[in-house]
Amino acid sequence: MDANSSVPKQSIEHSFAGMLIFLTAANGTAINVYAIMVVLWLQLQKTSFGILCLAHEVPDVIILLSFALFCAPVTYFQITNEKTEQLSRLIGHIDFIAWNITVYSHVHVAINRFVSIYFPLMYRRVFTRRITISLVFGYSTLAVIQTTALFFEGCYLYYIPNVYLWAFSNTLCGNCLRHSDMFLGISLMTLVMGIDLCTFMKIRKTIGEITGNQATDEKRQQKQEIRFYMQALVQSTVYIIKKLCFYVISIFMSSKWSVFFFTFFAWMACHLLDGLILIIYNYKKLRNLTPLYTTSRTI
């Protein structure tokens, strides 16, 4: 009786997990696509900060789209065969590259905000569109090189449908990749925290110096730089929490669902929130821009 009743229960769990993954990933994809459109509507891609925003929003879309189109159906229908496993490894490789790009992007965003707040004149000379695009190309190439080991037999990142988890292969190579991802990710996010803290200290001083004697354009520019910093700070905080959930808190979890929520779901939520934060921090500018679009379309 217990054995028979456990089958429907597992089926319900798989169905629920598949639907939850699809809804989270699909909504996250839509949010990040909209975030990319916000960057383009506000023409932020003409700035160094806007280019870096696109550099982590595009990988967000790639990752979440793969979760919605692959992980959700194989979880819901419990599809386990050789072709599915091979596809899982390919998607895992692509997502691992995309994840590394988002991490490196947030590091460069932190540096970008630091220089813009501390050295505004140098910022205009150093962080040009050409140099920023070169930086993005450089660390994207590094992200690809970093996953070279995944091309070798027995070394892969794959999805396990019955427990709703992504995992590295249980081999020496897989374990090395797992630990390197953990230590590098936590180290880079710690670096970001340090840079953001230094930037915050300067911003506190800058806010006190924004007086009525300053030109309107100068005050507007300072406020925009501070808003960009706050956006970057909240986004990097989400990434730090995700890393802690994935590699630290999940260790103390024992049930399938608790591990799922602190690993795979945390991964999805991280990318979803990344786009949502960008939209929220640029909503006011976007709202002010909307009447202009409405008027021009009417004319």
XYZ file of C-alpha atoms in Angstrom:
299
model
C 0.000 0.000 0.000
C 2.794 2.409 0.928
C 4.767 1.525 -2.196
C 1.737 2.134 -4.428
C 0.879 5.446 -2.755
C 4.451 6.718 -3.082
C 4.271 6.554 -6.905
C 1.429 9.135 -7.249
C 3.128 11.290 -4.621
C 6.395 11.313 -6.578
C 4.482 12.034 -9.777
C 2.776 15.023 -8.149
C 6.133 16.268 -6.849
C 7.737 15.991 -10.282
C 4.803 17.812 -11.885
C 4.900 20.577 -9.286
C 8.679 20.962 -9.625
C 8.436 21.095 -13.417
C 5.725 23.749 -13.306
C 7.608 25.780 -10.689
C 10.805 25.675 -12.730
C 8.962 26.681 -15.901
C 7.042 29.562 -14.296
C 10.123 30.936 -12.532
C 12.427 30.583 -15.532
C 9.866 31.814 -18.084
C 8.994 34.879 -15.996
C 12.688 35.490 -15.396
C 13.350 35.308 -19.132
C 10.562 37.804 -19.861
C 11.799 40.156 -17.131
C 15.381 40.105 -18.407
C 14.306 40.594 -22.024
C 12.328 43.626 -20.838
C 15.390 44.800 -18.862
C 17.455 44.642 -22.064
C 14.764 46.678 -23.822
C 14.889 49.236 -20.986
C 18.636 49.641 -21.514
C 18.044 50.187 -25.236
C 15.056 52.525 -24.747
C 17.042 54.711 -22.358
C 20.053 54.438 -24.697
C 22.218 53.296 -21.805
C 24.129 51.094 -24.252
C 25.909 54.292 -25.305
C 27.529 54.397 -21.860
C 30.088 52.098 -20.292
C 27.719 51.174 -17.465
C 24.937 50.322 -19.924
C 27.218 48.019 -21.925
C 28.162 46.182 -18.737
C 24.464 45.872 -17.853
C 23.800 44.227 -21.213
C 26.818 41.987 -20.642
C 25.116 40.310 -17.685
C 21.489 40.604 -18.825
C 22.067 38.636 -22.051
C 23.611 35.635 -20.205
C 20.705 35.847 -17.736
C 18.308 35.298 -20.641
C 20.371 32.399 -22.022
C 20.450 30.613 -18.660
C 16.782 31.137 -17.779
C 15.615 30.205 -21.272
C 17.499 26.896 -21.062
C 15.869 26.198 -17.688
C 12.384 26.905 -19.070
C 12.795 24.946 -22.306
C 14.879 22.024 -21.031
C 14.834 21.572 -17.246
C 11.093 22.180 -16.848
C 9.864 19.568 -19.381
C 12.410 16.868 -18.459
C 11.432 17.353 -14.808
C 7.685 17.367 -15.451
C 7.759 14.292 -17.698
C 10.829 12.704 -16.039
C 12.602 12.203 -19.364
C 15.767 10.212 -18.728
C 17.615 8.742 -21.683
C 21.028 8.962 -23.301
C 20.111 11.801 -25.676
C 18.611 13.842 -22.844
C 21.742 13.357 -20.742
C 23.991 14.439 -23.628
C 21.838 17.514 -24.205
C 21.936 18.188 -20.457
C 25.754 18.232 -20.522
C 25.809 20.577 -23.522
C 23.359 22.975 -21.868
C 25.313 22.719 -18.619
C 28.473 23.759 -20.469
C 26.755 26.743 -22.096
C 25.111 27.817 -18.827
C 28.404 27.523 -16.948
C 30.026 29.889 -19.453
C 27.066 32.281 -19.206
C 27.172 32.166 -15.392
C 30.884 33.020 -15.344
C 30.252 35.940 -17.687
C 27.594 37.345 -15.326
C 29.980 37.061 -12.365
C 32.823 38.807 -14.213
C 30.361 41.451 -15.408
C 29.373 42.297 -11.838
C 33.033 42.583 -10.839
C 33.611 45.047 -13.676
C 30.431 46.943 -12.777
C 31.770 47.378 -9.223
C 35.088 48.674 -10.589
C 33.190 50.900 -13.023
C 31.162 52.506 -10.220
C 34.261 52.884 -8.032
C 36.168 54.799 -10.712
C 33.131 56.903 -11.696
C 32.608 58.050 -8.098
C 36.243 58.498 -7.043
C 37.809 59.622 -10.332
C 35.096 61.097 -12.597
C 37.556 62.737 -14.993
C 39.595 59.559 -15.379
C 36.363 57.593 -15.791
C 35.427 59.533 -18.926
C 38.838 58.814 -20.462
C 39.201 55.178 -19.435
C 35.678 53.744 -19.647
C 34.903 54.567 -23.256
C 32.539 52.363 -25.290
C 35.455 50.861 -27.213
C 37.459 49.970 -24.118
C 34.381 48.612 -22.314
C 33.434 46.392 -25.258
C 37.031 45.117 -25.332
C 36.807 44.329 -21.609
C 33.543 42.435 -22.094
C 35.073 40.459 -24.961
C 38.146 39.753 -22.822
C 36.374 38.362 -19.770
C 33.855 36.504 -21.946
C 36.807 34.745 -23.595
C 38.194 33.995 -20.137
C 34.829 32.500 -19.143
C 35.015 30.145 -22.136
C 38.626 29.161 -21.374
C 37.645 28.540 -17.760
C 35.278 25.773 -18.890
C 37.782 24.018 -21.188
C 37.823 20.981 -18.886
C 34.163 20.322 -19.750
C 35.243 19.304 -23.256
C 36.968 16.210 -21.848
C 35.310 12.851 -21.265
C 34.010 12.320 -17.727
C 33.975 16.028 -16.907
C 30.599 17.706 -17.157
C 27.855 19.737 -15.514
C 24.496 18.015 -15.912
C 20.891 18.164 -14.755
C 19.308 15.415 -12.603
C 15.523 15.430 -13.230
C 14.415 13.235 -10.306
C 16.023 15.476 -7.652
C 15.769 18.796 -9.567
C 19.462 19.631 -9.302
C 22.408 20.649 -11.433
C 25.605 18.851 -10.451
C 29.180 18.392 -11.594
C 30.265 14.868 -12.505
C 31.478 12.803 -9.572
C 35.024 12.602 -10.912
C 38.315 14.266 -10.055
C 37.782 16.789 -12.837
C 34.178 17.477 -11.826
C 35.111 17.939 -8.173
C 37.938 20.302 -9.134
C 35.537 22.386 -11.227
C 33.014 22.481 -8.409
C 35.557 23.655 -5.852
C 37.155 26.166 -8.228
C 33.716 27.610 -9.021
C 32.947 27.871 -5.316
C 36.238 29.479 -4.256
C 36.540 31.758 -7.289
C 32.910 32.851 -7.054
C 33.051 33.600 -3.334
C 36.430 35.350 -3.732
C 35.177 37.571 -6.556
C 31.965 38.420 -4.714
C 34.019 39.277 -1.606
C 36.134 41.556 -3.803
C 32.955 43.190 -5.093
C 31.755 43.746 -1.518
C 35.052 45.443 -0.653
C 34.937 47.690 -3.718
C 31.281 48.563 -3.081
C 32.056 49.438 0.536
C 34.800 51.841 -0.541
C 32.457 53.377 -3.115
C 29.703 53.750 -0.513
C 32.046 55.673 1.800
C 32.805 58.123 -0.995
C 29.117 58.452 -1.884
C 28.226 59.415 1.694
C 30.710 62.240 1.433
C 29.534 63.195 -2.064
C 25.878 63.431 -0.991
C 26.873 65.925 1.678
C 28.658 68.008 -0.949
C 25.685 68.211 -3.338
C 24.574 71.774 -2.603
C 22.301 74.318 -4.171
C 25.327 76.188 -5.530
C 26.146 73.405 -7.968
C 24.972 73.531 -11.558
C 21.790 71.593 -12.263
C 23.512 69.353 -14.833
C 26.291 68.511 -12.395
C 23.828 67.590 -9.644
C 21.810 65.497 -12.078
C 24.958 63.655 -13.177
C 25.987 62.962 -9.575
C 22.534 61.640 -8.697
C 22.543 59.396 -11.762
C 25.943 57.928 -10.842
C 24.679 57.263 -7.308
C 21.520 55.595 -8.655
C 23.624 53.390 -10.934
C 25.769 52.474 -7.932
C 22.744 51.513 -5.826
C 21.452 49.336 -8.671
C 24.822 47.589 -8.967
C 25.081 47.186 -5.180
C 21.695 45.470 -4.862
C 22.423 43.218 -7.848
C 25.817 42.129 -6.497
C 24.233 41.493 -3.076
C 21.775 39.089 -4.732
C 24.693 37.240 -6.347
C 26.523 36.987 -3.032
C 23.413 35.550 -1.350
C 23.032 33.063 -4.212
C 26.616 31.844 -3.778
C 26.119 31.445 -0.025
C 22.873 29.529 -0.568
C 24.392 27.297 -3.245
C 27.647 26.364 -1.559
C 27.208 27.034 2.170
C 23.594 26.935 3.384
C 22.606 23.988 1.153
C 25.189 21.808 2.928
C 23.022 21.902 6.052
C 19.863 20.933 4.160
C 18.758 17.288 4.108
C 15.419 17.081 2.281
C 15.116 17.125 -1.512
C 12.987 20.250 -1.541
C 15.151 22.267 0.822
C 18.243 21.447 -1.249
C 16.334 22.384 -4.417
C 15.276 25.774 -3.056
C 18.761 26.653 -1.827
C 20.506 25.554 -5.037
C 18.608 25.393 -8.334
C 15.745 27.693 -7.330
C 18.224 30.176 -5.827
C 20.092 30.122 -9.146
C 16.903 30.926 -11.076
C 15.812 33.590 -8.588
C 19.225 35.244 -8.791
C 18.936 35.810 -12.545
C 15.264 36.805 -12.311
C 16.028 39.441 -9.673
C 19.016 40.685 -11.662
C 16.715 41.904 -14.419
C 13.977 43.057 -12.050
C 16.389 45.266 -10.102
C 17.565 46.955 -13.300
C 13.957 47.699 -14.267
C 13.060 49.056 -10.815
C 16.058 51.400 -10.618
C 15.375 52.780 -14.096
C 11.577 52.821 -13.862
C 11.336 56.542 -13.121
C 13.428 57.486 -16.156
C 11.485 55.021 -18.287
C 8.154 56.471 -17.107
C 9.321 59.980 -17.979
C 10.335 58.709 -21.405
C 6.987 57.018 -22.146
C 5.014 60.228 -22.943
C 7.703 61.142 -25.495
C 7.259 57.800 -27.247
C 3.472 58.169 -27.109
C 3.611 61.679 -28.577
C 6.031 60.745 -31.358
C 3.956 57.705 -32.330
C 0.780 59.830 -32.385
C 2.408 62.430 -34.612
